Amino acid sequence: MFKRNRCLRGVAAIASIASISSLATGCGVLTSDTADDGKPIVVGTTSSPSTLDPAASWDSSWELFRNIYQTLLSYPVGASTPQPDAAKGCEFSDESHQVFRCELREGLKFSDGSTLDAKAVKHSVDRIRKINVNGGPAGLLGSLERVQAPSSREVVFHLSKPDATFPFVLATPALSIVSPKAYPADALREDSSIVGSGPYGLQSYDEGKEARLVRNEQYKGYAERQNSAVTIRYFQDSAEMVKSLREGGVDLTYRGLAADDVVEFQGKASKEEEIRLVEGTSTSINYLVFNPKDPWAGKKPVRQAIAQVVDRSAIAHKVYRDTVDPLYSMVPKGLTGHTTGFFDDYGDPSVDKARRILTEAGITEPVPLTLWYTTDRYGSETKLEFQELEHQLEASGLFEITLESRPWKTYVEGYQKGEYPVFGRGWSPDFPDADNFIAPFIGEQNALGTPYEAREISNVLLPRSRRQSNRGNVVKDFEDAQQILVNDARLLPLWQGRQYVASSRDISGAERALDPSTIMMMWLLSRKTSW
């Protein structure tokens, strides 16, 4: 919930879905006069896309996709459950939640003028599964058996098992609708252009530097655009981004603000500058991944010893200056089913307990491990965070740590190939439910590119929970699943973030522009003409 100029949009558990056929009313009209002078609103971020093809992405590339592609369902302002976008309406047509039907809006077209029909939707979904990129969005479609397009405006999804969360999957940018003419059925599109049907078209793209978005005049959907153009600038460094904000090079920063900058903007300096800080709750998390094929990280006692040594509170305080919160479960606070399993099992950090774990496993010499992090995805504190982890682990006398790093694009390729013994990841939810903090990380094909077989979760707990449209009834299943994650220690949660947006004072809409997965809906940004 936003602390300033706030529009109440708390993260909610999934509600019962019988029919999705009308838009949420949202939070009302803008409270100040705005105008579109044709000048692009410039947004700065440290989170650049890894790809422009939705079939290849299960990461923060979605931040761009939400604005240039269209999905059947999406999230209007104030909505915490999916509402129609390219669809006129959608519903489960059976009580078992295994057949989901959508009727498309009339007259939909892609940005190149070609028709967006049911066959295009089927093509978009089928190619995700056929191309099957390692660590890509195919992992979201585990319950999907087949897609039908019985008419030009009707799409039918047949599920292999009940799945009350499927509408939320359809609302993710992973299920962006693409043109069959422009996107091959069995290969990724390689060039730096897109053919979409979202609120904006991609006028130009300079990888890692800039994306220019202009109003898509072919668009038919729920988004009411408050501007005609947005330019997104990608920065390698938080300090460079904030400098550009202060000098007027960007109008707003989204993702990547350093903790020092947040603290400064919260204090006296922000009152002396023409900069406004909006703070919101977030269910984004940061965690470590252990590669089971590594000779050391693959040993459960090694992972448990690390879990016993790591001091999350020190990371939150020393590195992030209390702008994040320690996290003891992969399911964050604020979601139904959250637990504190790692604290319950390990308690406070203890070198003695960690040494005992290793000794009982016959490990008496310091364990050599290489920890990997990305240099340009999650902000400038990432390096400091891993230096703190290195310090904590080596100070215990139980580990010998080497740190390595890469830019995001090559970093993704590395973990998908299984090159890293231990690596850091962040996760912003595809949709606001505990399921989305468990299911993406397990199974042979998952978002990490690192296989993790957890059969009780995959075969029992998740299928049972997905039969329940009332998510309050699945707390026990999620608690059991989290305990399995704690026992295996294949994933180690570190902290839960908060969402900060800094903007010049003439920008309106920033406090309303984040959807439930904290993706920015750029069309809600505008310039003020009065105060």
Short mmCIF file of C-alpha atoms in Angstrom, two decimals:
data_model
loop_
_atom_site.label_atom_id
_atom_site.label_comp_id
_atom_site.label_asym_id
_atom_site.label_seq_id
_atom_site.Cartn_x
_atom_site.Cartn_y
_atom_site.Cartn_z
CA MET A 1 0.00 0.00 0.00
CA PHE A 2 1.38 3.33 -1.01
CA LYS A 3 2.29 5.73 1.74
CA ARG A 4 1.92 8.89 -0.27
CA ASN A 5 -0.97 9.93 -2.55
CA ARG A 6 -1.96 6.37 -2.12
CA CYS A 7 -4.46 4.27 -3.96
CA LEU A 8 -5.23 1.17 -1.92
CA ARG A 9 -4.02 -1.82 -3.90
CA GLY A 10 -2.83 -4.32 -1.34
CA VAL A 11 -1.65 -7.73 -2.42
CA ALA A 12 -4.54 -10.14 -2.04
CA ALA A 13 -4.90 -13.87 -2.12
CA ILE A 14 -6.54 -15.26 -5.24
CA ALA A 15 -10.27 -14.79 -5.10
CA SER A 16 -12.89 -17.24 -6.32
CA ILE A 17 -13.13 -16.99 -10.09
CA ALA A 18 -16.40 -17.98 -11.65
CA SER A 19 -16.43 -15.44 -14.45
CA ILE A 20 -14.17 -12.60 -15.50
CA SER A 21 -16.22 -10.26 -17.59
CA SER A 22 -16.01 -6.70 -16.32
CA LEU A 23 -13.28 -4.22 -15.53
CA ALA A 24 -12.44 -3.09 -12.02
CA THR A 25 -13.44 0.46 -11.33
CA GLY A 26 -9.96 1.37 -10.03
CA CYS A 27 -9.23 4.30 -7.81
CA GLY A 28 -10.84 7.14 -9.69
CA VAL A 29 -9.58 9.96 -11.82
CA LEU A 30 -6.33 11.82 -11.48
CA THR A 31 -6.34 14.32 -8.66
CA SER A 32 -4.42 16.97 -10.55
CA ASP A 33 -4.74 18.44 -14.03
CA THR A 34 -2.59 16.69 -16.59
CA ALA A 35 -1.75 17.25 -20.23
CA ASP A 36 -0.09 15.36 -23.06
CA ASP A 37 2.27 17.75 -24.81
CA GLY A 38 3.65 15.00 -27.07
CA LYS A 39 6.96 15.03 -25.26
CA PRO A 40 7.95 11.50 -24.17
CA ILE A 41 8.00 10.74 -20.47
CA VAL A 42 11.47 9.34 -19.77
CA VAL A 43 11.73 6.45 -17.30
CA GLY A 44 15.06 5.24 -15.93
CA THR A 45 15.70 1.69 -14.68
CA THR A 46 18.60 -0.69 -14.08
CA SER A 47 16.46 -3.60 -15.29
CA SER A 48 16.94 -4.09 -19.03
CA PRO A 49 15.28 -6.87 -21.04
CA SER A 50 17.14 -10.08 -21.79
CA THR A 51 15.00 -10.66 -24.91
CA LEU A 52 12.18 -9.10 -26.94
CA ASP A 53 10.44 -12.43 -27.60
CA PRO A 54 7.89 -13.49 -24.95
CA ALA A 55 8.56 -17.17 -25.67
CA ALA A 56 12.08 -16.78 -24.26
CA SER A 57 11.44 -14.77 -21.14
CA TRP A 58 10.54 -15.60 -17.55
CA ASP A 59 12.24 -12.56 -16.07
CA SER A 60 11.98 -8.79 -15.83
CA SER A 61 11.79 -8.45 -19.61
CA TRP A 62 8.09 -8.56 -18.74
CA GLU A 63 8.35 -4.92 -17.64
CA LEU A 64 8.67 -3.94 -21.28
CA PHE A 65 6.29 -6.62 -22.57
CA ARG A 66 3.38 -5.38 -20.44
CA ASN A 67 3.45 -2.12 -22.35
CA ILE A 68 4.00 -3.29 -25.93
CA TYR A 69 2.23 -6.64 -26.07
CA GLN A 70 -1.30 -7.56 -25.05
CA THR A 71 -2.58 -10.50 -23.00
CA LEU A 72 -6.06 -11.97 -22.82
CA LEU A 73 -6.34 -10.83 -19.21
CA SER A 74 -4.50 -8.16 -17.26
CA TYR A 75 -4.75 -5.87 -14.22
CA PRO A 76 -6.50 -2.50 -14.47
CA VAL A 77 -5.73 -0.04 -11.69
CA GLY A 78 -6.93 -1.35 -8.35
CA ALA A 79 -7.50 -4.92 -9.51
CA SER A 80 -5.82 -7.85 -7.74
CA THR A 81 -7.53 -10.47 -9.88
CA PRO A 82 -7.23 -10.64 -13.69
CA GLN A 83 -9.65 -8.64 -15.81
CA PRO A 84 -10.23 -8.65 -19.60
CA ASP A 85 -7.77 -7.01 -21.96
CA ALA A 86 -7.63 -8.60 -25.41
CA ALA A 87 -10.50 -10.76 -24.19
CA LYS A 88 -14.04 -9.48 -23.92
CA GLY A 89 -14.63 -12.06 -21.20
CA CYS A 90 -13.25 -15.34 -19.86
CA GLU A 91 -14.55 -18.06 -17.56
CA PHE A 92 -14.12 -21.62 -16.42
CA SER A 93 -16.91 -23.52 -18.16
CA ASP A 94 -16.76 -26.55 -15.86
CA GLU A 95 -16.80 -27.04 -12.08
CA SER A 96 -13.49 -28.92 -12.07
CA HIS A 97 -11.51 -25.88 -13.34
CA GLN A 98 -10.17 -27.75 -16.36
CA VAL A 99 -11.78 -25.92 -19.29
CA PHE A 100 -11.23 -22.17 -19.59
CA ARG A 101 -12.90 -20.21 -22.39
CA CYS A 102 -12.20 -16.70 -23.63
CA GLU A 103 -14.06 -14.56 -26.15
CA LEU A 104 -11.92 -11.94 -27.88
CA ARG A 105 -12.85 -8.32 -28.39
CA GLU A 106 -14.00 -7.39 -31.88
CA GLY A 107 -11.63 -5.76 -34.35
CA LEU A 108 -8.30 -6.51 -32.66
CA LYS A 109 -5.22 -5.84 -34.75
CA PHE A 110 -1.47 -6.02 -34.34
CA SER A 111 0.66 -2.91 -34.68
CA ASP A 112 1.42 -3.81 -38.32
CA GLY A 113 -2.30 -3.88 -39.14
CA SER A 114 -2.67 -7.67 -39.29
CA THR A 115 -5.62 -9.34 -37.56
CA LEU A 116 -5.38 -10.59 -33.99
CA ASP A 117 -7.75 -13.55 -33.77
CA ALA A 118 -8.11 -16.81 -31.88
CA LYS A 119 -5.58 -18.52 -34.16
CA ALA A 120 -2.99 -15.90 -33.18
CA VAL A 121 -3.62 -16.61 -29.49
CA LYS A 122 -3.27 -20.35 -30.07
CA HIS A 123 -0.07 -19.77 -32.07
CA SER A 124 1.38 -17.62 -29.26
CA VAL A 125 0.75 -20.26 -26.60
CA ASP A 126 1.76 -23.26 -28.67
CA ARG A 127 5.11 -21.78 -29.68
CA ILE A 128 6.08 -21.22 -26.04
CA ARG A 129 5.80 -24.93 -25.42
CA LYS A 130 7.32 -25.99 -28.74
CA ILE A 131 10.39 -23.75 -28.47
CA ASN A 132 10.66 -24.67 -24.77
CA VAL A 133 13.51 -22.33 -23.78
CA ASN A 134 15.40 -23.56 -20.73
CA GLY A 135 14.32 -21.35 -17.83
CA GLY A 136 11.65 -19.86 -20.08
CA PRO A 137 7.89 -19.44 -19.62
CA ALA A 138 6.93 -22.98 -20.67
CA GLY A 139 7.24 -23.82 -16.98
CA LEU A 140 4.14 -21.71 -16.33
CA LEU A 141 2.04 -23.95 -18.57
CA GLY A 142 2.46 -27.23 -16.75
CA SER A 143 -1.29 -27.72 -16.35
CA LEU A 144 -2.14 -26.92 -19.99
CA GLU A 145 -3.01 -29.89 -22.19
CA ARG A 146 -4.04 -28.16 -25.42
CA VAL A 147 -5.46 -24.96 -26.92
CA GLN A 148 -8.32 -24.77 -29.40
CA ALA A 149 -9.54 -21.96 -31.62
CA PRO A 150 -13.06 -23.15 -32.62
CA SER A 151 -13.91 -19.76 -34.14
CA SER A 152 -12.16 -16.51 -34.95
CA ARG A 153 -12.99 -14.99 -31.56
CA GLU A 154 -13.18 -18.03 -29.26
CA VAL A 155 -10.20 -19.63 -27.51
CA VAL A 156 -10.55 -22.74 -25.35
CA PHE A 157 -7.85 -23.94 -22.97
CA HIS A 158 -8.07 -27.59 -21.89
CA LEU A 159 -6.14 -28.34 -18.71
CA SER A 160 -4.76 -31.74 -17.79
CA LYS A 161 -5.65 -31.15 -14.15
CA PRO A 162 -7.68 -28.63 -12.16
CA ASP A 163 -5.92 -25.28 -11.88
CA ALA A 164 -7.70 -22.33 -10.32
CA THR A 165 -4.56 -20.22 -10.89
CA PHE A 166 -4.68 -20.54 -14.69
CA PRO A 167 -6.37 -17.13 -15.26
CA PHE A 168 -3.44 -15.56 -13.43
CA VAL A 169 -1.01 -17.32 -15.76
CA LEU A 170 -2.88 -15.90 -18.77
CA ALA A 171 -2.49 -12.42 -17.28
CA THR A 172 1.31 -12.65 -17.16
CA PRO A 173 3.34 -11.07 -19.96
CA ALA A 174 4.67 -14.58 -20.66
CA LEU A 175 1.37 -15.15 -22.47
CA SER A 176 1.75 -12.05 -24.63
CA ILE A 177 -0.03 -12.45 -27.95
CA VAL A 178 2.25 -12.30 -31.01
CA SER A 179 1.60 -12.25 -34.74
CA PRO A 180 1.89 -15.64 -36.49
CA LYS A 181 3.32 -13.82 -39.51
CA ALA A 182 6.13 -12.22 -37.52
CA TYR A 183 6.95 -14.88 -34.91
CA PRO A 184 7.93 -18.39 -36.11
CA ALA A 185 6.12 -21.35 -34.57
CA ASP A 186 9.36 -23.21 -33.82
CA ALA A 187 12.03 -20.53 -33.34
CA LEU A 188 12.58 -17.27 -31.53
CA ARG A 189 12.38 -13.96 -33.35
CA GLU A 190 15.92 -12.63 -33.46
CA ASP A 191 15.72 -8.98 -34.53
CA SER A 192 15.24 -5.93 -32.33
CA SER A 193 11.71 -5.05 -33.39
CA ILE A 194 8.32 -6.31 -32.23
CA VAL A 195 4.85 -6.76 -33.65
CA GLY A 196 2.42 -6.49 -30.77
CA SER A 197 -1.04 -5.16 -29.94
CA GLY A 198 -0.42 -3.41 -26.62
CA PRO A 199 -0.92 0.23 -25.67
CA TYR A 200 2.43 1.17 -27.24
CA GLY A 201 4.47 0.22 -30.25
CA LEU A 202 8.24 -0.11 -30.06
CA GLN A 203 9.55 2.72 -32.23
CA SER A 204 13.22 1.86 -31.66
CA TYR A 205 15.36 -0.30 -29.41
CA ASP A 206 19.03 0.02 -28.50
CA GLU A 207 19.86 -3.05 -26.43
CA GLY A 208 20.93 -2.24 -22.89
CA LYS A 209 20.51 1.49 -23.50
CA GLU A 210 17.06 2.64 -24.58
CA ALA A 211 13.57 1.64 -25.73
CA ARG A 212 11.34 4.25 -27.39
CA LEU A 213 7.61 3.58 -27.06
CA VAL A 214 4.93 5.44 -29.00
CA ARG A 215 1.17 5.20 -28.88
CA ASN A 216 -0.18 2.19 -30.80
CA GLU A 217 -3.18 3.51 -32.68
CA GLN A 218 -4.37 -0.05 -33.40
CA TYR A 219 -4.77 -0.84 -29.67
CA LYS A 220 -8.13 -1.94 -28.29
CA GLY A 221 -8.10 -2.76 -24.57
CA TYR A 222 -8.68 -1.41 -21.11
CA ALA A 223 -5.66 0.92 -20.87
CA GLU A 224 -6.50 4.63 -20.95
CA ARG A 225 -3.24 6.25 -22.00
CA GLN A 226 -2.34 9.48 -20.24
CA ASN A 227 0.62 10.14 -22.55
CA SER A 228 1.51 9.61 -26.20
CA ALA A 229 5.09 8.36 -25.78
CA VAL A 230 7.47 6.89 -23.21
CA THR A 231 11.22 6.45 -23.46
CA ILE A 232 12.82 3.86 -21.17
CA ARG A 233 16.52 4.34 -20.49
CA TYR A 234 18.55 1.46 -19.11
CA PHE A 235 21.37 2.22 -16.71
CA GLN A 236 24.23 0.00 -15.58
CA ASP A 237 24.60 1.84 -12.30
CA SER A 238 22.17 3.30 -9.75
CA ALA A 239 24.30 6.41 -9.19
CA GLU A 240 24.29 7.22 -12.90
CA MET A 241 20.50 6.84 -13.00
CA VAL A 242 19.93 9.13 -9.99
CA LYS A 243 22.32 11.70 -11.45
CA SER A 244 20.24 11.72 -14.63
CA LEU A 245 17.05 12.17 -12.57
CA ARG A 246 18.51 15.14 -10.74
CA GLU A 247 19.76 16.71 -13.96
CA GLY A 248 16.45 16.21 -15.77
CA GLY A 249 17.65 13.49 -18.12
CA VAL A 250 14.91 11.19 -16.85
CA ASP A 251 11.55 12.08 -15.34
CA LEU A 252 11.15 9.01 -13.16
CA THR A 253 13.23 6.08 -11.89
CA TYR A 254 11.77 2.63 -11.56
CA ARG A 255 13.78 -0.28 -10.12
CA GLY A 256 17.40 0.01 -9.13
CA LEU A 257 17.40 2.89 -6.65
CA ALA A 258 20.29 2.40 -4.24
CA ALA A 259 19.53 2.29 -0.53
CA ASP A 260 21.58 5.44 0.05
CA ASP A 261 19.50 7.28 -2.51
CA VAL A 262 16.23 6.10 -0.94
CA VAL A 263 17.36 7.24 2.50
CA GLU A 264 18.49 10.59 1.11
CA PHE A 265 15.22 11.15 -0.77
CA GLN A 266 13.28 10.29 2.38
CA GLY A 267 15.16 12.94 4.32
CA LYS A 268 15.88 16.62 4.09
CA ALA A 269 17.49 16.47 0.65
CA SER A 270 14.22 15.48 -1.02
CA LYS A 271 12.52 18.59 0.36
CA GLU A 272 15.20 20.75 -1.17
CA GLU A 273 14.95 19.13 -4.58
CA GLU A 274 12.15 18.85 -7.10
CA ILE A 275 12.04 15.08 -6.54
CA ARG A 276 9.21 13.04 -5.07
CA LEU A 277 9.61 9.54 -3.59
CA VAL A 278 6.75 7.05 -3.62
CA GLU A 279 7.14 4.02 -1.39
CA GLY A 280 4.99 0.92 -1.79
CA THR A 281 4.78 -2.60 -0.44
CA SER A 282 6.29 -5.33 -2.54
CA THR A 283 6.39 -9.10 -2.61
CA SER A 284 9.65 -9.13 -4.56
CA ILE A 285 12.28 -11.34 -2.98
CA ASN A 286 16.01 -12.03 -3.23
CA TYR A 287 17.52 -15.47 -2.71
CA LEU A 288 20.42 -17.84 -3.38
CA VAL A 289 20.22 -20.88 -5.66
CA PHE A 290 22.40 -23.98 -5.12
CA ASN A 291 23.34 -26.11 -8.12
CA PRO A 292 22.77 -29.79 -7.23
CA LYS A 293 25.33 -30.89 -9.83
CA ASP A 294 28.16 -29.00 -8.15
CA PRO A 295 30.41 -31.26 -6.02
CA TRP A 296 30.06 -29.00 -2.98
CA ALA A 297 26.80 -27.05 -3.43
CA GLY A 298 25.15 -30.35 -4.24
CA LYS A 299 25.80 -31.59 -0.71
CA LYS A 300 22.84 -30.96 1.58
CA PRO A 301 24.97 -30.47 4.75
CA VAL A 302 26.93 -27.71 2.95
CA ARG A 303 23.72 -25.91 2.07
CA GLN A 304 22.37 -26.33 5.59
CA ALA A 305 25.59 -24.96 7.07
CA ILE A 306 25.35 -21.89 4.87
CA ALA A 307 21.72 -21.44 5.95
CA GLN A 308 22.91 -21.62 9.55
CA VAL A 309 25.65 -18.99 9.10
CA VAL A 310 23.98 -16.34 6.92
CA ASP A 311 22.86 -13.27 8.87
CA ARG A 312 19.95 -11.74 6.96
CA SER A 313 19.47 -8.89 9.42
CA ALA A 314 23.06 -7.76 8.87
CA ILE A 315 22.53 -7.74 5.12
CA ALA A 316 19.29 -5.75 5.44
CA HIS A 317 20.87 -3.22 7.83
CA LYS A 318 24.48 -2.88 6.67
CA VAL A 319 23.98 -3.19 2.92
CA TYR A 320 20.42 -2.01 2.34
CA ARG A 321 20.08 0.40 5.27
CA ASP A 322 16.79 -1.19 6.33
CA THR A 323 15.09 -0.48 3.01
CA VAL A 324 14.49 -4.27 2.75
CA ASP A 325 13.34 -6.83 5.32
CA PRO A 326 14.94 -10.17 6.27
CA LEU A 327 13.08 -13.10 4.73
CA TYR A 328 12.87 -16.65 6.13
CA SER A 329 10.70 -18.33 3.52
CA MET A 330 10.41 -18.32 -0.27
CA VAL A 331 6.81 -17.16 0.20
CA PRO A 332 6.98 -13.49 1.25
CA LYS A 333 5.11 -11.68 3.98
CA GLY A 334 1.72 -10.42 2.90
CA LEU A 335 0.66 -13.57 1.05
CA THR A 336 -1.66 -16.25 2.41
CA GLY A 337 0.42 -19.19 3.62
CA HIS A 338 3.63 -17.29 4.49
CA THR A 339 5.80 -18.95 7.15
CA THR A 340 9.16 -18.27 8.77
CA GLY A 341 10.52 -21.78 8.22
CA PHE A 342 14.23 -20.98 7.99
CA PHE A 343 14.14 -19.05 11.25
CA ASP A 344 12.03 -21.71 12.95
CA ASP A 345 14.51 -24.44 11.99
CA TYR A 346 17.83 -22.59 12.20
CA GLY A 347 17.19 -19.73 14.61
CA ASP A 348 19.81 -17.00 14.86
CA PRO A 349 23.07 -17.36 12.90
CA SER A 350 25.43 -19.79 14.65
CA VAL A 351 28.90 -20.86 13.55
CA ASP A 352 28.95 -23.64 16.16
CA LYS A 353 25.75 -25.20 14.83
CA ALA A 354 27.02 -24.90 11.25
CA ARG A 355 30.33 -26.57 12.19
CA ARG A 356 28.43 -29.39 13.82
CA ILE A 357 26.37 -29.93 10.66
CA LEU A 358 29.51 -30.21 8.53
CA THR A 359 31.43 -32.35 11.02
CA GLU A 360 28.60 -34.86 11.30
CA ALA A 361 28.73 -35.15 7.50
CA GLY A 362 32.48 -35.83 7.62
CA ILE A 363 33.43 -32.40 6.26
CA THR A 364 36.28 -31.01 8.36
CA GLU A 365 38.15 -28.72 5.94
CA PRO A 366 36.90 -25.32 4.71
CA VAL A 367 34.46 -25.77 1.83
CA PRO A 368 35.50 -24.02 -1.42
CA LEU A 369 32.57 -22.32 -3.16
CA THR A 370 32.15 -19.75 -5.93
CA LEU A 371 29.21 -17.36 -5.56
CA TRP A 372 27.93 -15.61 -8.67
CA TYR A 373 25.93 -12.39 -8.97
CA THR A 374 24.80 -10.10 -11.77
CA THR A 375 26.32 -6.65 -12.08
CA ASP A 376 23.47 -4.73 -13.66
CA ARG A 377 20.06 -6.15 -12.73
CA TYR A 378 19.11 -5.53 -9.12
CA GLY A 379 20.97 -2.34 -8.28
CA SER A 380 24.44 -1.33 -7.13
CA GLU A 381 24.04 -2.97 -3.71
CA THR A 382 24.20 -6.45 -5.23
CA LYS A 383 27.99 -6.39 -5.22
CA LEU A 384 28.02 -5.18 -1.60
CA GLU A 385 25.51 -7.87 -0.65
CA PHE A 386 27.72 -10.62 -2.02
CA GLN A 387 30.78 -9.10 -0.38
CA GLU A 388 28.87 -9.26 2.92
CA LEU A 389 27.93 -12.89 2.24
CA GLU A 390 31.59 -13.62 1.50
CA HIS A 391 32.61 -11.95 4.76
CA GLN A 392 30.04 -13.84 6.84
CA LEU A 393 30.89 -17.24 5.38
CA GLU A 394 34.67 -16.83 5.49
CA ALA A 395 34.57 -15.33 9.01
CA SER A 396 33.03 -18.61 10.16
CA GLY A 397 36.20 -20.43 9.15
CA LEU A 398 34.05 -23.04 7.44
CA PHE A 399 34.15 -21.75 3.85
CA GLU A 400 36.56 -20.39 1.26
CA ILE A 401 34.56 -18.08 -1.00
CA THR A 402 35.30 -16.77 -4.47
CA LEU A 403 33.05 -14.09 -5.97
CA GLU A 404 32.33 -13.86 -9.69
CA SER A 405 29.94 -11.66 -11.66
CA ARG A 406 28.56 -11.00 -15.13
CA PRO A 407 26.13 -8.58 -16.80
CA TRP A 408 22.56 -9.90 -16.80
CA LYS A 409 22.36 -11.11 -20.40
CA THR A 410 25.39 -13.40 -20.12
CA TYR A 411 24.58 -14.15 -16.48
CA VAL A 412 21.27 -15.72 -17.55
CA GLU A 413 23.04 -17.84 -20.14
CA GLY A 414 25.46 -19.05 -17.48
CA TYR A 415 22.93 -20.26 -14.94
CA GLN A 416 20.77 -21.82 -17.65
CA LYS A 417 23.81 -23.88 -18.66
CA GLY A 418 24.44 -24.89 -15.04
CA GLU A 419 27.78 -23.08 -14.82
CA TYR A 420 27.37 -21.60 -11.32
CA PRO A 421 27.73 -23.53 -8.04
CA VAL A 422 25.77 -20.85 -6.12
CA PHE A 423 24.11 -17.82 -7.65
CA GLY A 424 21.84 -14.94 -6.67
CA ARG A 425 18.43 -14.27 -8.10
CA GLY A 426 15.57 -11.91 -7.51
CA TRP A 427 11.92 -12.74 -8.06
CA SER A 428 8.96 -10.47 -8.63
CA PRO A 429 5.69 -12.38 -8.70
CA ASP A 430 3.95 -13.41 -11.88
CA PHE A 431 0.78 -13.16 -9.81
CA PRO A 432 0.07 -12.52 -6.10
CA ASP A 433 -0.29 -16.04 -4.72
CA ALA A 434 1.97 -18.37 -2.72
CA ASP A 435 1.80 -20.84 -5.62
CA ASN A 436 3.93 -18.45 -7.67
CA PHE A 437 6.74 -18.50 -5.12
CA ILE A 438 6.96 -22.29 -5.11
CA ALA A 439 5.88 -23.77 -8.46
CA PRO A 440 8.30 -21.76 -10.69
CA PHE A 441 11.35 -23.09 -8.84
CA ILE A 442 10.70 -26.83 -8.84
CA GLY A 443 10.59 -29.52 -11.51
CA GLU A 444 12.88 -30.43 -14.37
CA GLN A 445 11.88 -27.28 -16.28
CA ASN A 446 11.78 -24.24 -14.03
CA ALA A 447 12.52 -20.53 -13.97
CA LEU A 448 16.03 -21.13 -12.61
CA GLY A 449 17.30 -23.36 -15.38
CA THR A 450 18.45 -25.63 -12.55
CA PRO A 451 16.40 -28.84 -12.14
CA TYR A 452 14.85 -29.34 -8.71
CA GLU A 453 12.76 -32.48 -8.23
CA ALA A 454 10.39 -32.09 -5.28
CA ARG A 455 7.78 -34.72 -6.04
CA GLU A 456 5.57 -34.24 -3.02
CA ILE A 457 5.20 -30.58 -3.95
CA SER A 458 4.78 -31.24 -7.68
CA ASN A 459 2.55 -34.31 -7.48
CA VAL A 460 0.51 -33.75 -4.31
CA LEU A 461 0.57 -30.33 -2.69
CA LEU A 462 0.35 -28.02 -5.72
CA PRO A 463 -2.26 -30.08 -7.63
CA ARG A 464 -4.41 -30.26 -4.50
CA SER A 465 -4.11 -26.54 -3.83
CA ARG A 466 -5.04 -25.70 -7.42
CA ARG A 467 -8.41 -27.35 -7.05
CA GLN A 468 -9.32 -24.63 -4.57
CA SER A 469 -10.59 -21.34 -5.97
CA ASN A 470 -10.86 -20.09 -2.38
CA ARG A 471 -7.17 -19.65 -1.57
CA GLY A 472 -7.80 -19.43 2.15
CA ASN A 473 -8.36 -23.18 2.05
CA VAL A 474 -4.81 -24.04 0.90
CA VAL A 475 -2.73 -22.64 3.76
CA LYS A 476 -1.74 -26.08 5.08
CA ASP A 477 -0.55 -27.25 1.66
CA PHE A 478 1.64 -24.18 1.26
CA GLU A 479 3.02 -24.53 4.77
CA ASP A 480 3.98 -28.13 4.01
CA ALA A 481 5.57 -27.12 0.70
CA GLN A 482 7.64 -24.42 2.39
CA GLN A 483 8.86 -26.90 4.98
CA ILE A 484 10.10 -29.17 2.20
CA LEU A 485 12.02 -26.23 0.74
CA VAL A 486 13.54 -25.56 4.16
CA ASN A 487 14.53 -29.20 4.58
CA ASP A 488 16.20 -29.37 1.16
CA ALA A 489 17.85 -25.93 1.43
CA ARG A 490 18.19 -25.81 -2.35
CA LEU A 491 16.93 -22.22 -2.28
CA LEU A 492 17.91 -19.79 0.47
CA PRO A 493 15.66 -16.71 0.87
CA LEU A 494 17.55 -13.59 1.96
CA TRP A 495 15.32 -10.54 1.92
CA GLN A 496 12.00 -9.08 0.83
CA GLY A 497 12.04 -5.75 -0.93
CA ARG A 498 9.94 -2.64 -0.91
CA GLN A 499 9.03 -0.70 -4.03
CA TYR A 500 10.45 2.80 -4.47
CA VAL A 501 9.75 5.16 -7.35
CA ALA A 502 11.45 8.57 -7.51
CA SER A 503 10.15 11.17 -9.91
CA SER A 504 10.28 14.83 -10.71
CA ARG A 505 7.39 16.69 -9.12
CA ASP A 506 5.67 17.40 -12.42
CA ILE A 507 5.06 13.68 -13.08
CA SER A 508 1.69 12.29 -12.04
CA GLY A 509 0.45 8.71 -11.80
CA ALA A 510 3.53 6.97 -10.40
CA GLU A 511 1.67 5.89 -7.26
CA ARG A 512 -1.00 4.17 -9.38
CA ALA A 513 1.16 2.67 -12.10
CA LEU A 514 2.34 -0.61 -10.54
CA ASP A 515 0.32 -3.74 -11.14
CA PRO A 516 0.14 -6.60 -8.54
CA SER A 517 3.44 -8.02 -9.80
CA THR A 518 5.03 -4.53 -9.52
CA ILE A 519 5.30 -4.08 -13.28
CA MET A 520 4.90 -0.45 -14.30
CA MET A 521 1.96 0.41 -16.52
CA MET A 522 3.61 3.28 -18.37
CA TRP A 523 0.34 4.55 -19.82
CA LEU A 524 -0.72 5.91 -16.42
CA LEU A 525 2.16 8.40 -16.26
CA SER A 526 1.48 12.01 -17.21
CA ARG A 527 2.72 15.55 -16.73
CA LYS A 528 0.97 17.96 -14.40
CA THR A 529 -0.21 21.31 -15.65
CA SER A 530 -1.27 22.51 -12.19
CA TRP A 531 -0.58 21.58 -8.55
#
